[in-house]
Coordinates of C-alpha atoms in Angstrom, one line a residue:
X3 CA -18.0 5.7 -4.8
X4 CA -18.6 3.2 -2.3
X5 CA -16.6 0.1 -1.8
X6 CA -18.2 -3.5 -2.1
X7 CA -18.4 -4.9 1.1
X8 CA -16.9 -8.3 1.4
X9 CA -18.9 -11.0 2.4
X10 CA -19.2 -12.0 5.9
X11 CA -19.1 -15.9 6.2
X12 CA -19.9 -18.4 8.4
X13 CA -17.9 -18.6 11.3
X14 CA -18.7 -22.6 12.4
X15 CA -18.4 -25.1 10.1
X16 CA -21.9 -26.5 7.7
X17 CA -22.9 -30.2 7.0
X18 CA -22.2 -31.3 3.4
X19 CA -23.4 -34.0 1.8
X20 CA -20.9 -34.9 -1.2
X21 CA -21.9 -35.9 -4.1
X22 CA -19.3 -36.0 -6.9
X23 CA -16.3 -34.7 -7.8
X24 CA -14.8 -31.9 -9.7
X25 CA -12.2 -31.9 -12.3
X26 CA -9.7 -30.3 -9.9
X27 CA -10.7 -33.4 -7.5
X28 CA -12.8 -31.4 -4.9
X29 CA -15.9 -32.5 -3.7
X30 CA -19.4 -31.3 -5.0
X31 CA -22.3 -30.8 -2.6
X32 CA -25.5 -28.3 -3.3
X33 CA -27.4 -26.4 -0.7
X34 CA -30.2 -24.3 -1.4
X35 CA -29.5 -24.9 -4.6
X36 CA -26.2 -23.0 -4.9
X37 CA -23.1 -25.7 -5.6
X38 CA -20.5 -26.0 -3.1
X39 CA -16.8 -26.9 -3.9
X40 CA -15.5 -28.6 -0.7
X41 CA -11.3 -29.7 -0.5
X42 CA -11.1 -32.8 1.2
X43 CA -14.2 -34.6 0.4
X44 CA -15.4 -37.7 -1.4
X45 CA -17.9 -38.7 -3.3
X46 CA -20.6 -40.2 -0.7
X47 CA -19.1 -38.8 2.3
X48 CA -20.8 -36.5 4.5
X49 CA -18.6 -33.6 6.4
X50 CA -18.3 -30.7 8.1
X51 CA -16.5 -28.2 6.2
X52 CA -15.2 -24.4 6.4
X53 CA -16.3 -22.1 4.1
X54 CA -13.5 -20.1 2.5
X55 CA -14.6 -18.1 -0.4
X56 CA -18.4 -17.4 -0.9
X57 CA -19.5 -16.7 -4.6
X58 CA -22.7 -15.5 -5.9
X59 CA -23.3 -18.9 -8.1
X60 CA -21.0 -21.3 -5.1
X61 CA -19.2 -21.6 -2.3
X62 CA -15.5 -23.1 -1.7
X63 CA -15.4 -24.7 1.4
X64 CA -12.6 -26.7 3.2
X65 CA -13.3 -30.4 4.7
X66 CA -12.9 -30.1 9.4
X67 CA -14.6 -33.2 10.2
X68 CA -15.8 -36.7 7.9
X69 CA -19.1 -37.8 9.5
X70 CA -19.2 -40.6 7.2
X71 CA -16.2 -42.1 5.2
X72 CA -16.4 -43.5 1.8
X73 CA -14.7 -46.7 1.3
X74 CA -11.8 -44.8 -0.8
X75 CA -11.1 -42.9 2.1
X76 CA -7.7 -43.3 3.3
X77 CA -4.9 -41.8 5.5
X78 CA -3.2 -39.4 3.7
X79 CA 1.1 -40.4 3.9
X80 CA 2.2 -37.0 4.4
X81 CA 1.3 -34.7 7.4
X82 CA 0.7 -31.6 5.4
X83 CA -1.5 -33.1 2.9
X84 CA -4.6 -31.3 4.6
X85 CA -2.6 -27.5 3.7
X86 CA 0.0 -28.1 0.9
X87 CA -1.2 -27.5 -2.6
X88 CA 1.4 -29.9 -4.4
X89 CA -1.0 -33.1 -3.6
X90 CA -4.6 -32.8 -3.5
X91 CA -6.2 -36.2 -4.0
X92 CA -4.0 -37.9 -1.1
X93 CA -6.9 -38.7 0.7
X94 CA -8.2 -40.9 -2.1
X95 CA -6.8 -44.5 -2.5
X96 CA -4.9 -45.4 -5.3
X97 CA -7.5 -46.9 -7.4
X98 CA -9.9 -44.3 -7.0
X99 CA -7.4 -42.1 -8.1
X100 CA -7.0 -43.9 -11.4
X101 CA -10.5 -44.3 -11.5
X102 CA -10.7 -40.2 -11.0
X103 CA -8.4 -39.7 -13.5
X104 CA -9.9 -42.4 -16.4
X105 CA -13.1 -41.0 -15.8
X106 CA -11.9 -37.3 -16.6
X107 CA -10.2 -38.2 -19.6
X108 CA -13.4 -40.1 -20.5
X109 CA -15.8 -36.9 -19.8
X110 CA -13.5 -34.8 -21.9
X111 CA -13.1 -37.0 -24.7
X112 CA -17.0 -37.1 -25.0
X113 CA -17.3 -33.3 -24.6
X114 CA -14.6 -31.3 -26.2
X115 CA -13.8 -34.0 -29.1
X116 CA -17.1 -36.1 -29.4
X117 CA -15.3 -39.3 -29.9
X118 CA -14.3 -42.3 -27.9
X119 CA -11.7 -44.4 -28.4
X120 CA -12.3 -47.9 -29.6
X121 CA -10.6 -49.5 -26.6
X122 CA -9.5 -48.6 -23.4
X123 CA -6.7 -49.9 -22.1
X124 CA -5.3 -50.6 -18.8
X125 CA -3.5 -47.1 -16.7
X126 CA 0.0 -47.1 -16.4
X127 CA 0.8 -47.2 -12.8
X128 CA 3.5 -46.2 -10.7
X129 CA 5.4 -48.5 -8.7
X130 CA 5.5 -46.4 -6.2
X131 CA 3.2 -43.4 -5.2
X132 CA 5.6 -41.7 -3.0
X133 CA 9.3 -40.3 -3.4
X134 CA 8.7 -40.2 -7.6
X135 CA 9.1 -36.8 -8.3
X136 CA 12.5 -35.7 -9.8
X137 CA 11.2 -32.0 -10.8
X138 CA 10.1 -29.1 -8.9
X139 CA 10.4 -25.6 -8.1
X140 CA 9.9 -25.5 -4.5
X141 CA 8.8 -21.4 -3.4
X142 CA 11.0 -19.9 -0.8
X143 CA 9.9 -17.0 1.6
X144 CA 11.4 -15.3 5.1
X145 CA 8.7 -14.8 7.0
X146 CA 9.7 -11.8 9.3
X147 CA 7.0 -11.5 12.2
X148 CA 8.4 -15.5 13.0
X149 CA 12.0 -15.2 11.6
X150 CA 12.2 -18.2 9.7
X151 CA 12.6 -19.1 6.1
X152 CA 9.9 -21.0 4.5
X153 CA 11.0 -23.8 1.6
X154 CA 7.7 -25.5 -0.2
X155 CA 4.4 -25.3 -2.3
X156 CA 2.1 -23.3 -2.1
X157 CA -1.0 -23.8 0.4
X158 CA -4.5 -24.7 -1.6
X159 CA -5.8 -22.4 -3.2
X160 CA -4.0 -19.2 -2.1
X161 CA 0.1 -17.9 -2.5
X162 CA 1.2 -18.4 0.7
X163 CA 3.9 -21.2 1.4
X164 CA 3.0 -24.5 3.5
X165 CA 5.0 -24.5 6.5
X166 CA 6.7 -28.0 6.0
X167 CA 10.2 -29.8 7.0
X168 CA 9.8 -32.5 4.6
X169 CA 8.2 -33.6 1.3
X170 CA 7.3 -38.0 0.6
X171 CA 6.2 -37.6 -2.8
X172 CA 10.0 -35.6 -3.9
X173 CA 12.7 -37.7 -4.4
X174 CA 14.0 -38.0 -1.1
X175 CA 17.5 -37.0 -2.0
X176 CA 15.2 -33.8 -1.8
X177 CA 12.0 -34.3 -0.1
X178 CA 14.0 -35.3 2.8
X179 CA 16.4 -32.5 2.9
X180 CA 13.8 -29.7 2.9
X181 CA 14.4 -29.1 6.5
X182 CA 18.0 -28.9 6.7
X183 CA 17.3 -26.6 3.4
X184 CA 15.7 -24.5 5.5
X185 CA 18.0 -23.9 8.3
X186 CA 21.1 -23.5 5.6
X187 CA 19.2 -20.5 4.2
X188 CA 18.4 -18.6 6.9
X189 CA 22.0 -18.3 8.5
X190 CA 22.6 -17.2 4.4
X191 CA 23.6 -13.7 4.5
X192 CA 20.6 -13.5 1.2
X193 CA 18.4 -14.8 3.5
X194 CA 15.5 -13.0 2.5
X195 CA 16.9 -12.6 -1.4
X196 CA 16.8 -16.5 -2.5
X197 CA 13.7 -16.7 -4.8
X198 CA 13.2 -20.0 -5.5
X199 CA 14.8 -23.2 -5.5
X200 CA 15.0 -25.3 -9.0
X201 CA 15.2 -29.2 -8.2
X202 CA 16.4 -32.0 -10.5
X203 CA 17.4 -35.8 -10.2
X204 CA 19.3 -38.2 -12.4
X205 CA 19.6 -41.8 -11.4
X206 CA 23.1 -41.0 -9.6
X207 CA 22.9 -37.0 -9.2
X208 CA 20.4 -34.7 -7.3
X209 CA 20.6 -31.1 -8.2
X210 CA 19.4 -27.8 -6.4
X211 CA 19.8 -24.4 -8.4
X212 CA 19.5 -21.6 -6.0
X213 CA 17.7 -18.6 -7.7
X214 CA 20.3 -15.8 -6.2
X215 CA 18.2 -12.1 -6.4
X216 CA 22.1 -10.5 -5.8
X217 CA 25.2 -11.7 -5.9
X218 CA 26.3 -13.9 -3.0
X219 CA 28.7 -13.2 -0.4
X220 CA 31.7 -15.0 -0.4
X221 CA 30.3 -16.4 3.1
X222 CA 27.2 -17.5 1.5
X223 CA 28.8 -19.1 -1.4
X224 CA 30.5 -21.0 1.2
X225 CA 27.7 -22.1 3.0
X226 CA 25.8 -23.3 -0.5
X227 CA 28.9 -25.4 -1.5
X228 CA 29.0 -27.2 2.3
X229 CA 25.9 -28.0 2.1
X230 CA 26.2 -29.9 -1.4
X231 CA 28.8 -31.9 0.1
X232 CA 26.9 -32.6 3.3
X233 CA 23.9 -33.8 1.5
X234 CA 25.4 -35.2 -1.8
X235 CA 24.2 -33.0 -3.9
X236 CA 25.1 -30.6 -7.1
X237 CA 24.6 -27.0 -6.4
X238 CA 23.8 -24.6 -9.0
X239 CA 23.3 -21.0 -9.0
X240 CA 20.5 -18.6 -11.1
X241 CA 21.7 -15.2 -11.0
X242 CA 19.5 -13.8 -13.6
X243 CA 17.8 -15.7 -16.5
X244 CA 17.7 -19.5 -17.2
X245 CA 20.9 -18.4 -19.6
X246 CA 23.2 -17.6 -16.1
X247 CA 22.6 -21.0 -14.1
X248 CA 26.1 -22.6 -13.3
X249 CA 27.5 -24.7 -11.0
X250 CA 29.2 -23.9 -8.4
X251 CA 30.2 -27.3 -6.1
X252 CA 31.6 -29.5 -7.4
X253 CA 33.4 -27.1 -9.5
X254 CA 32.5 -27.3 -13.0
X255 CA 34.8 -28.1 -15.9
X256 CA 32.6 -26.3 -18.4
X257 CA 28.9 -26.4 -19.7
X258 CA 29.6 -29.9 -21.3
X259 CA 30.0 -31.3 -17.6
X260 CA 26.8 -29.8 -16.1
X261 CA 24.7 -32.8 -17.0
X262 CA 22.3 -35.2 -15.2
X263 CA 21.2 -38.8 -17.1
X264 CA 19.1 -41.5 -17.0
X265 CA 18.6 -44.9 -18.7
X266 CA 16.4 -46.6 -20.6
X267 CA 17.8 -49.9 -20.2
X268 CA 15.1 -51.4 -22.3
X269 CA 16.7 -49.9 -25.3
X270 CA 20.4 -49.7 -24.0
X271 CA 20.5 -45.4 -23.9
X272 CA 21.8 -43.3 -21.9
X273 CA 20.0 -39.9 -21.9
X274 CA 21.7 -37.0 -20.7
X275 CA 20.0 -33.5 -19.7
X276 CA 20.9 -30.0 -17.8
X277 CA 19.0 -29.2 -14.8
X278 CA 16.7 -26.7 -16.7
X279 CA 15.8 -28.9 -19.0
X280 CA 12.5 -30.1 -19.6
X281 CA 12.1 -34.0 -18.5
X282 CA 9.4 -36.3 -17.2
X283 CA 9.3 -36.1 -13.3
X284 CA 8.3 -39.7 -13.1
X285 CA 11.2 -42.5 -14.3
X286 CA 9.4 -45.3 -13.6
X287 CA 6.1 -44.1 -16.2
X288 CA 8.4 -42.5 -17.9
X289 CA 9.9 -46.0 -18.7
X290 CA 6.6 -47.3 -19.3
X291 CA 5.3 -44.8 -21.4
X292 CA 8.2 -44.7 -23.7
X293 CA 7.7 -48.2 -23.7
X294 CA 4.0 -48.4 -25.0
X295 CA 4.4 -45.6 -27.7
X296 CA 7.6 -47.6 -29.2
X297 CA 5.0 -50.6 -29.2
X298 CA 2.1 -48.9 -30.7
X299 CA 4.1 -47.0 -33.2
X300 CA 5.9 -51.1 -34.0
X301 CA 8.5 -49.0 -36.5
X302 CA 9.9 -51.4 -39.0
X303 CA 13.6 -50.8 -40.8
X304 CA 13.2 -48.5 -44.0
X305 CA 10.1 -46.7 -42.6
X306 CA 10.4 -42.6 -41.7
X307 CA 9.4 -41.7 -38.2
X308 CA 8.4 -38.3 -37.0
X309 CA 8.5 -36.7 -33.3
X310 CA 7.1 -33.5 -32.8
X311 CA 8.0 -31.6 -29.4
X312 CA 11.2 -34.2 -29.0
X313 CA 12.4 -32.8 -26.7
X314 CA 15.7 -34.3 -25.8
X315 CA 14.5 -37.3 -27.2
X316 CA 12.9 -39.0 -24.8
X317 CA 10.8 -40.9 -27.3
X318 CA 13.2 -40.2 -30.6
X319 CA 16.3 -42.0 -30.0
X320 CA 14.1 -45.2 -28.8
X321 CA 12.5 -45.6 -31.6
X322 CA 15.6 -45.3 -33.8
X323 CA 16.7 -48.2 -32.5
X324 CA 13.7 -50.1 -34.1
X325 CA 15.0 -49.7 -37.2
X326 CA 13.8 -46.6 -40.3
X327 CA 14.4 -43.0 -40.2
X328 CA 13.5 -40.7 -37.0
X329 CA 13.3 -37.3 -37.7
X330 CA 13.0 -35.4 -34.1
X331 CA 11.2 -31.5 -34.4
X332 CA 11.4 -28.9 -31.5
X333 CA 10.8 -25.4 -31.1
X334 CA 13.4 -25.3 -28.1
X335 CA 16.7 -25.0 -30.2
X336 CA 18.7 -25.6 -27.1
X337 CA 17.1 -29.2 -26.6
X338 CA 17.5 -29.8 -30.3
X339 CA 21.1 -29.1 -29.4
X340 CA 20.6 -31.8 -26.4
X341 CA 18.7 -34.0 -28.9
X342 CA 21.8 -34.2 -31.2
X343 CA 24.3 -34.8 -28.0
X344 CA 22.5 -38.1 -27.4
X345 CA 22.2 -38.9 -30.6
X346 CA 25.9 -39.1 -30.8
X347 CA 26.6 -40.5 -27.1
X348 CA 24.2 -43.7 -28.1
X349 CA 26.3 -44.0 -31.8
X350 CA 22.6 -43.6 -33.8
X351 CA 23.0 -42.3 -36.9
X352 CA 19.6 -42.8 -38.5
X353 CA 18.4 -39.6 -36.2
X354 CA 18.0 -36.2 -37.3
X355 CA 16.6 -33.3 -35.0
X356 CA 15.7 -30.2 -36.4
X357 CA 14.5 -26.6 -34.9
X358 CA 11.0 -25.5 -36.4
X359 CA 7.9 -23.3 -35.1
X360 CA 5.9 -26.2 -34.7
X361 CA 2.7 -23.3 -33.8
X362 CA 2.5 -22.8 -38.0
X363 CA 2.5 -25.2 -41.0
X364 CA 5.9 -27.3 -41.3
X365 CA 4.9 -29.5 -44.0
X366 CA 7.1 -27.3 -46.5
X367 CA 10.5 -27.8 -44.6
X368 CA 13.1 -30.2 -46.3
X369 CA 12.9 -33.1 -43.5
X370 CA 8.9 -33.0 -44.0
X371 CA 8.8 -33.4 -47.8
X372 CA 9.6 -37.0 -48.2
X373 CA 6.6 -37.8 -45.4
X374 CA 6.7 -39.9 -42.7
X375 CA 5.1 -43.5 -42.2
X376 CA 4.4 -42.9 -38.6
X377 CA 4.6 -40.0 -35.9
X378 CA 4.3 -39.1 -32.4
X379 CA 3.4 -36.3 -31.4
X380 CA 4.0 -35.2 -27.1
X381 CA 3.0 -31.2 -27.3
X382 CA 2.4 -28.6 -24.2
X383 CA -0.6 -28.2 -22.3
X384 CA -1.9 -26.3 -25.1
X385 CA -1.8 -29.1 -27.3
X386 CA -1.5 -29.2 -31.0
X387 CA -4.7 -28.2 -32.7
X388 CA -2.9 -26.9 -35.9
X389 CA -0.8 -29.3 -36.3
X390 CA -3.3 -32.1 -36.4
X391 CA -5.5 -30.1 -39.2
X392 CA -2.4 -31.0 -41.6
X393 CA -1.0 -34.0 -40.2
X394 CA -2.4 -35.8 -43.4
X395 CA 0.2 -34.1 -45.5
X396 CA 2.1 -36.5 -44.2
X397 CA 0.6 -39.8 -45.2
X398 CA 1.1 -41.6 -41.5
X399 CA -0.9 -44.7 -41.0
X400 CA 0.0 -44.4 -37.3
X401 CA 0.0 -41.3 -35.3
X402 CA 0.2 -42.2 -31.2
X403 CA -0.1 -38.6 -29.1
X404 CA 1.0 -37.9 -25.6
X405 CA -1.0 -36.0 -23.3
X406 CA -0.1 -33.8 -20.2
X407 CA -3.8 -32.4 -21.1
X408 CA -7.0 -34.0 -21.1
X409 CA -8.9 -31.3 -22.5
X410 CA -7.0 -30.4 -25.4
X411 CA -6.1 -34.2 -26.1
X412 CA -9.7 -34.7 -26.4
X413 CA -10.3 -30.9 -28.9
X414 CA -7.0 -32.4 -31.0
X415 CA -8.6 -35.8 -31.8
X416 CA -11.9 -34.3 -32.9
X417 CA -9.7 -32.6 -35.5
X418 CA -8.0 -35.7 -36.3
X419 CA -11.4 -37.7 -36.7
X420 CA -12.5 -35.4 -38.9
X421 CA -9.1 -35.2 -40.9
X422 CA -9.6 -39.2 -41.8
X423 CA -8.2 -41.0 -38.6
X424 CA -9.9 -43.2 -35.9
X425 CA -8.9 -43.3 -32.5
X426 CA -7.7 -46.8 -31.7
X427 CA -7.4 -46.9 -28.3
X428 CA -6.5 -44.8 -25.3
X429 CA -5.8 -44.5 -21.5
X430 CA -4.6 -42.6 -18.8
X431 CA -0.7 -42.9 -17.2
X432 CA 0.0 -41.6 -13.4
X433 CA 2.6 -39.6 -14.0
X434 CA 1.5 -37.8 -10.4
X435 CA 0.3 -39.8 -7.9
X436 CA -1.8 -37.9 -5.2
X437 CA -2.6 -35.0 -7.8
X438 CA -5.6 -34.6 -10.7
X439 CA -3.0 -34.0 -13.0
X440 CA -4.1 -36.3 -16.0
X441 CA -1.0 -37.5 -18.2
X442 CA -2.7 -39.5 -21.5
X443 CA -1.9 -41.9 -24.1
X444 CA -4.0 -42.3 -27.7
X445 CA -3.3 -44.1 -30.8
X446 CA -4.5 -43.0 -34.0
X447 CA -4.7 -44.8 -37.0
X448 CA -5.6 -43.7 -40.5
X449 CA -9.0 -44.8 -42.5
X450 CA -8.2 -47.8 -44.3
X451 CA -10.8 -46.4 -47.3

């Protein structure tokens, strides 16, 4: 049997002329008829680009030179923008970015749901594109042949780790420790046996939990805890699974103390998390957001409120303070556990979070049989397609959905449309600067007749 040969490709670089862009925000040229897919490159622009991949139906090419600029060109702010995978779109301004982004959610609202929303509203917009990010799970590698220990994302479109010594779009109680990260790890005894490194950030603490393949050297150990204090931040330590992370600097007083917060001043709560948890990476939209969906929803006392995939709740204990009954639903039973501890540090007692497989039909469960008045609904990438095909059960005249998911955001409110709801209004929220990632906001409301 004879081996396919791989294909030889061009050694100098070929003149593109860009026409669009893709979905994963990479420039769209054609030659000869075959498409080409080319990082780096704008609508309009004309460049000289690698190619890196060569397929039968397109090429993937990577941008060397701009011939001709488009006016939404711009200097990316970090130096490793051209290699790192986390940001792809940092070469775009910050409008076209929006822009981008509306006009994805647009394209896919039009072909997976074929609906549009009545009105679009203004994007939510971050305050400020750099230093946002308060999660990530930054890779880490040894390199051998150059004896060094690698602490980052992954390059585009490949698994090895961008050789960088800092990061501007991490919170730089992190992004501006990653070189000093570095060094720590490689006098580590574990040098070459630290997986990964989990970061977090509340408003006052910054977390790093060090995924340990073997058990640490008392040396080591050592080393992690002086390098918390150095830096001012919470170490934490993943020997196995997500069940085994502890801290170990400063010393922990039990599981109760290994928490992060934030506030949402707007509605006077404190919200508190673990490390692992899931929250929104972004405070600042995050603030936003919640704010909007509180608005849109406009709960008034004595009405029942639902929030599916709660969460910690993000979204649930705000709107209890409006006034009614919030009933918060979540597959996770360790964040209804963290739903209930917030609960009870913000004093609301017209808040109820229960577990439920929220992948089946719920309608039968004791918290759903009364129905709710209004609900929000803030599922996975996956989205919610079952759950909107009995979302009438419940009799909501309001339903607003948040999206981490164009695609399936777009696929759900088909199903809703047809299920006797019209989509209101809708828009997009950048959640990530300087990526394509496309965070969503709709608001459904029920047929009057």
């Amino acid at each position: 049997m004879s081996r396919r040969r791989r294909k030889v490709l061009p050694k100098e670089p070929v003149r593109c002329e860009i026409e669009t862009l893709s979905h994963d925000g990479r420039g769209i040229a054609r030659q000869d008829g075959k498409t080409q897919f080319v990082d780096g490159a704008l609508p309009g622009e004309t460049v000289m680009a690698k190619v890196v991949s060569s397929r039968s139906k397109f090429d993937e090419l990577r941008t060397e030179e701009v011939l001709e600029a488009a006016p939404d060109r711009q200097t990316p702010p970090c130096e490793f923008a051209d290699l790192c995978g986390g940001c792809s779109l940092q070469h775009m301004s910050g409008d076209a970015q929006i822009a981008f982004k509306e006009n994805t959610l647009r394209e896919h609202f039009a072909h997976f749901g074929g609906i549009e929303p009545e009105e679009w509203i203004e994007p939510l917009r971050s305050e400020e594109s750099l230093g946002y990010r308060r999660k990530a799970r930054l890779g880490v590698r040894y390199v051998k042949a150059r004896e060094s220990v690698l602490v980052g994302f992954r390059e585009k479109r490949n698994s090895f780790l961008t050789d960088i010594d800092r990061c501007v779009v991490l919170d730089p109680r992190i992004g501006d420790r990653i070189l000093p990260l570095r060094n720590m790890l490689h006098d580590l005894d574990a040098y070459s046996r630290i997986a990964q490194v989990e970061v977090a950030c509340g408003d006052d603490v910054a977390v790093m939990v060090f995924r340990n393949m073997d058990d640490l050297s008392t040396g080591d150990r050592e080393k992690l805890i002086a390098f918390g204090q150095a830096h001012d931040l919470h170490i934490y330590l993943q020997p196995k699974g997500p069940d085994t992370v502890h801290r170990i600097w400063p010393e922990s007083s039990g599981r109760d103390d290994e928490r992060l917060s934030y506030r949402l001043e707007e509605f006077d709560l404190t919200m508190k998390f673990h490390p692992m948890d899931f929250t929104q990476v972004n405070a600042g939209i995050n603030r936003a957001m919640v704010h909007r969906a509180v608005e849109w929803l406009d709960v008034q006392p004595g009405e029942r409120v639902l929030d599916l995939f709660c969460g910690l709740g993000n979204f649930t204990l705000p709107l209890a303070t409006r006034g009614g009954q919030v009933v918060g639903v979540e597959g996770d039973e360790t964040m209804v556990v963290r739903g209930r501890e917030n609960a009870e540090l913000n004093g609301l007692d017209n808040v109820a979070f229960h577990g439920a497989d929220l992948h089946g039909d719920f309608t039968g469960q004791s918290w759903a049989k009364e129905g709710f008045d209004k609900i929000l609904i803030d599922p996975p990438r996956s989205g919610a397609e079952e759950i909107c095909k009995y979302l009438t059960a419940f009799g909501a005249q309001k339903i607003v959905y948040v999206s981490c998911n164009p695609a399936t955001l777009a696929r759900d409110a088909g199903v809703m449309a047809r299920n006797g709801y019209r989509l209101v209004r809708a828009g997009v929220m950048d959640m990530f600067p300087h990526t394509t990632h496309v965070e969503s906001i709709a608001l459904f409301e029920r047929d009057s007749d």
